[in-house]
């Protein structure tokens, strides 16, 4: 036990003394949370709009007035022909043009379609705004995220990414570093059980990950105003399950890699890329081709992020995320077994 | 003299077990998989219907929804509450409740984009079906440049940015820190090699590789997706080289200030994530709050993305991107000067 | 019963034979030496003994326990110090020691007696991080860590490589006291004086045991490797170290008696620490100047200032006619440099390395082709010119690194411990190259821990605690301090200085 404690102390010292890495480890969550919370939004806002009309009818003047008053659109210019408007759009000085064609009595929107999503949203919003208040048979209600803030969507994703990064990457690198420096030889030859070496390596990173988890949750709640709708107990419990999963992945990588560089590349390519790309963090899984959807089925953060979105944002009970939790548990068991089997008590 | 240094770099790249494979595989994987993944297109939205009316009209509506490309009909539910449970367990994204000829659309808006686009589509179908041949659509829209609303076209220029970042940012950074760790840099430092010659010899191979990779990517974009550059191709290359200047300088500055690969990678990663997220590569910069929008004036990636989309998608020429070119050049030169200054052959 | 028994052990890595049918037996309480060139399979043998590797054929036992099936029992009884520094660079000296003590289930206090002789020397640095220690001090700390739990068998893989003579002596004195306590010691070493202190030695070459026996028997049986004839200096027309007319003789090469290196009152401080403390000396053209000193005495720092890798805090100096403060880039054009381990690119071939460095010094392409062919012939490397440097034996790498360092005919060449870790015959060949260079008028500035090499120098200086405490020809120094050989001179000076600094 004494050995175990001194092991953990030693490991913590390594972490604490590497100031730059520490700074990144804690700076990263804060910066990412702020960026995703405030800066990275897909909200429709400040769309630069050009009005095309030779003589403006009273009706169209009203429509323009409504556009200018809305927070979505900014009228930047008024030109007389659609061609002029198009030039402005190509020169990146406008995003959208509103053409009032008095003959047909309709409105045409010319949008920069480079970003299809935004183009669609702009036209939808513009149509709504110009049409003015009218009673419709259709009533739309946005559940869980009435203001449609991107932060609600991104916070669980950031948690999935950061916890994976901290646990898997840092653990694997710190184990491989000992291999590379030759200290692993001494540790293995010592009477300490190899399993203990590994567990002691993982404990400080587990604590670090929990610390980061707390930091993220606090920031999400009090800085970004993202609700923690579900039970805090289950949020933390599922997160710890996920941290364990990430630690076993790190362990597995460390037994495959011989040098820090390989460990780094392995964790970057095998972990980080799929996490960012295939977990549904930024890009919805449903829109991918079938093959990629199958691949994403084995990416652990996918389940974690999905579970977190449900627990944190939608505020559902643990029963609704039972499937995700079960899959995560299964993954932990499988990965941990493989990792421990693979862990070499010798050099080969 | 620089000739020998460049020769050496190429030999080392070729001898490396990993790099040649990376250089060949990277564009292929990026171009063949990423456009499918990096799509924020909203598709396959799962709709469940609570039909309290059970009229032929509502029957027809359900058929229409099921037939649409955007929606997957997941079934009828007896009550709104049952439907909500469906959403909570993640089986459905949108609920359509029909009661006495009025419609309620409740969308899961955890992912705001998906929620708003999904409900907009659905309300289009619903109001179309409800009003039948009543007033003709008041507005029409004309979509410029990306006529088929192809998300891949929007993302491929962004992929060029990511490729340049990897090839000219990360690889040279690893290379220089690697020489630091191996100690060979000490040998170079006692030779009369000029600072800029040593640095240039490190960068030129990666610039050439990046050009090669970009060319391959352009070919793949054409061969796989039938997507070609709308504007003059030369500006794609000019922009790529300017971005390379920035990223390689950034990489050098970081490697000059770090001692280990791990440190360099983490710091680099941190900067890259911030630069990418704030560049407008994924989300429009104009949706950002004021403070975040101000940072984009110093963000070379922002200028690059703006310019390359203008050239590639909108078909703009020199006139349309002159100010971005200038900004990129300015930032690149500033960083390059800093890089050469921070590399010390003669430690304090 | 023998404490270690190795029977017919073989081990291959891919196509490389590391060990081939090796059999050994070591009895309890013995100091057993394993000697042999770099790459002979010593480290593999150690790793098999301490259960880190599994032998392909044969069987090894330690204290009667099998290394394959009874791993845990062996690991409890073993102390092992790998060849590389097995320390945590970011922990302090004391933290390292404490950690390793706890690891082996003891404490620093309990084990203090067995390590105090060595630990006393580094105790004053106990709050310094291990990464900030000099090479020799790291080695001492690593030893303390391996010894702190007083194991019954101690496996030491080249424990004294790169350690100065005084510390080596202290280390072996300590091993002797451990033996008196009944601990069995297996150590490998490239130093002959250490080989002689073993009870028995085994000579390993290319994975095979060439012979086992008392040090005297082995050393005389393989005397062409371990005891090569001394360099016959007079015959080649070179001034011997004992010769008093070195200056005249080397001046005849240079044409004038101008100093190539001239240093006065050079100081370098790192924070409060005066690494180099007011040194002054000069080296003449064509001279072989030995720059000796204990670990951490400031040799490498001084060398870095002379080669323009570092700026002096105060004082002045000129190398090859250029000021070390302002004209260091010109200096770099006129010198060659070979650092301790890494001078060449391991992933380039022999001829590619030659081309690269020649090209860096601005030599013409045709000139490079002609001269490199000649060099390869002289070194007898023609068959290996397309081999990767990392596949070469250490001794070859060193010879090649030196040849590359003087390929552009510099005025001065700086060698920082160029011959660490190789056997005497290989070192002798290396020194033949040095003499060859000196004969062509190249001034050689060399640091070394081998005192037999010190005797080969024209003039030497001995640096202690940042100061030069003696300078002169080897003969002068021996006479001045009334010692029989350079080894004793060094020990005398280094020990005296330490006493005065305490």
Coordinates of C-alpha atoms in Angstrom, one line a residue, chain A residues 104-254:
Chain A
X104 CA -45.5 39.2 -60.1
X105 CA -46.1 40.7 -56.7
X106 CA -43.7 38.2 -55.1
X107 CA -40.4 38.4 -53.4
X108 CA -37.3 36.6 -54.6
X109 CA -34.4 35.8 -52.4
X110 CA -31.0 35.5 -54.0
X111 CA -28.7 33.7 -51.6
X112 CA -25.1 32.7 -51.5
X113 CA -25.5 29.0 -51.5
X114 CA -21.9 28.1 -50.6
X115 CA -23.0 26.9 -47.3
X116 CA -26.2 25.0 -48.0
X117 CA -27.4 24.9 -44.4
X118 CA -27.1 28.5 -43.9
X119 CA -28.6 29.3 -47.3
X120 CA -31.7 27.3 -46.4
X121 CA -32.0 28.8 -43.0
X122 CA -31.6 32.4 -44.3
X123 CA -34.3 31.9 -46.9
X124 CA -36.6 30.3 -44.4
X125 CA -36.1 33.1 -41.9
X126 CA -36.4 35.8 -44.5
X127 CA -39.6 34.3 -45.8
X128 CA -41.0 34.2 -42.4
X129 CA -39.9 37.8 -41.5
X130 CA -41.1 39.4 -44.8
X131 CA -44.4 37.6 -44.7
X132 CA -45.1 39.4 -41.4
X133 CA -47.2 38.1 -38.6
X134 CA -50.0 35.9 -39.9
X135 CA -52.0 33.3 -38.2
X136 CA -51.0 29.9 -39.4
X137 CA -52.4 26.5 -38.7
X138 CA -48.9 25.4 -38.0
X139 CA -47.4 26.0 -34.6
X140 CA -43.8 25.2 -34.0
X141 CA -42.3 24.5 -30.7
X142 CA -38.6 23.9 -29.9
X143 CA -38.1 21.4 -27.2
X144 CA -35.3 21.5 -24.6
X145 CA -33.5 24.4 -26.4
X146 CA -36.0 27.0 -27.2
X147 CA -33.4 29.7 -28.2
X148 CA -31.6 27.0 -30.2
X149 CA -28.2 27.8 -28.6
X150 CA -25.4 25.9 -30.1
X151 CA -23.8 25.5 -26.7
X152 CA -26.5 23.1 -25.6
X153 CA -25.4 20.8 -28.4
X154 CA -21.6 21.3 -28.0
X155 CA -21.0 21.0 -24.3
X156 CA -21.6 17.3 -24.1
X157 CA -19.4 16.9 -27.2
X158 CA -16.6 18.8 -25.6
X159 CA -16.8 16.6 -22.6
X160 CA -16.6 13.5 -24.7
X161 CA -13.5 14.9 -26.6
X162 CA -11.6 16.3 -23.7
X163 CA -12.0 13.4 -21.3
X164 CA -10.9 11.0 -24.1
X165 CA -7.9 13.2 -24.8
X166 CA -6.8 13.6 -21.2
X167 CA -7.2 10.0 -20.2
X168 CA -6.2 8.0 -23.2
X169 CA -3.5 10.2 -24.7
X170 CA -1.9 11.3 -21.4
X171 CA -1.9 7.9 -19.8
X172 CA -0.5 6.1 -22.9
X173 CA 2.2 8.8 -23.3
X174 CA 3.2 8.7 -19.7
X175 CA 3.6 4.9 -19.8
X176 CA 5.4 4.8 -23.0
X177 CA 7.7 7.6 -21.8
X178 CA 8.9 5.3 -19.0
X179 CA 9.5 2.6 -21.6
X180 CA 11.5 5.0 -23.7
X181 CA 13.5 6.4 -20.9
X182 CA 14.3 2.9 -19.6
X183 CA 12.7 3.5 -16.2
X184 CA 10.1 0.8 -17.0
X185 CA 12.9 -1.8 -16.9
X186 CA 13.6 -1.0 -13.3
X187 CA 9.9 -0.9 -12.4
X188 CA 9.4 -4.3 -14.0
X189 CA 12.4 -5.8 -12.2
X190 CA 11.3 -4.4 -8.9
X191 CA 9.1 -6.7 -6.7
X192 CA 6.1 -4.5 -7.3
X193 CA 3.3 -6.2 -9.2
X194 CA 3.1 -5.0 -12.7
X195 CA -0.7 -4.5 -12.4
X196 CA 0.0 -2.1 -9.6
X197 CA 2.3 -0.1 -11.8
X198 CA -0.5 0.4 -14.3
X199 CA -3.2 1.1 -11.8
X200 CA -1.0 3.7 -10.0
X201 CA -0.3 5.3 -13.4
X202 CA -4.0 5.5 -14.1
X203 CA -5.2 6.9 -10.8
X204 CA -3.7 10.5 -11.1
X205 CA -5.2 10.8 -14.5
X206 CA -8.5 9.6 -13.3
X207 CA -8.4 12.3 -10.6
X208 CA -7.3 14.9 -13.2
X209 CA -10.1 13.8 -15.5
X210 CA -12.7 14.2 -12.7
X211 CA -11.3 17.6 -11.9
X212 CA -11.7 18.6 -15.6
X213 CA -15.2 17.2 -15.6
X214 CA -16.1 19.3 -12.6
X215 CA -14.6 22.3 -14.2
X216 CA -16.6 21.8 -17.4
X217 CA -19.8 21.2 -15.6
X218 CA -19.4 24.3 -13.5
X219 CA -18.5 26.4 -16.5
X220 CA -21.4 25.0 -18.5
X221 CA -23.8 25.8 -15.7
X222 CA -22.6 29.2 -14.5
X223 CA -20.8 30.7 -17.4
X224 CA -22.7 29.3 -20.4
X225 CA -26.0 28.9 -18.7
X226 CA -26.5 25.4 -20.0
X227 CA -28.9 23.6 -17.8
X228 CA -28.0 20.5 -16.0
X229 CA -31.5 19.2 -16.4
X230 CA -30.9 15.6 -15.4
X231 CA -29.7 14.1 -12.2
X232 CA -26.2 15.2 -11.3
X233 CA -25.4 11.8 -9.8
X234 CA -26.0 10.0 -13.1
X235 CA -24.2 12.6 -15.1
X236 CA -21.1 12.0 -13.0
X237 CA -21.5 8.3 -12.8
X238 CA -21.8 7.9 -16.6
X239 CA -18.8 10.2 -17.0
X240 CA -16.7 8.1 -14.7
X241 CA -17.6 5.0 -16.7
X242 CA -16.5 6.8 -19.8
X243 CA -13.3 7.9 -18.1
X244 CA -12.6 4.3 -17.2
X245 CA -13.1 3.4 -20.8
X246 CA -10.7 6.1 -22.0
X247 CA -8.1 4.9 -19.5
X248 CA -8.3 1.4 -20.7
X249 CA -7.9 2.6 -24.3
X250 CA -4.8 4.6 -23.2
X251 CA -3.5 1.5 -21.6
X252 CA -4.0 -0.6 -24.7
X253 CA -2.3 2.0 -26.8
X254 CA 0.7 2.1 -24.4

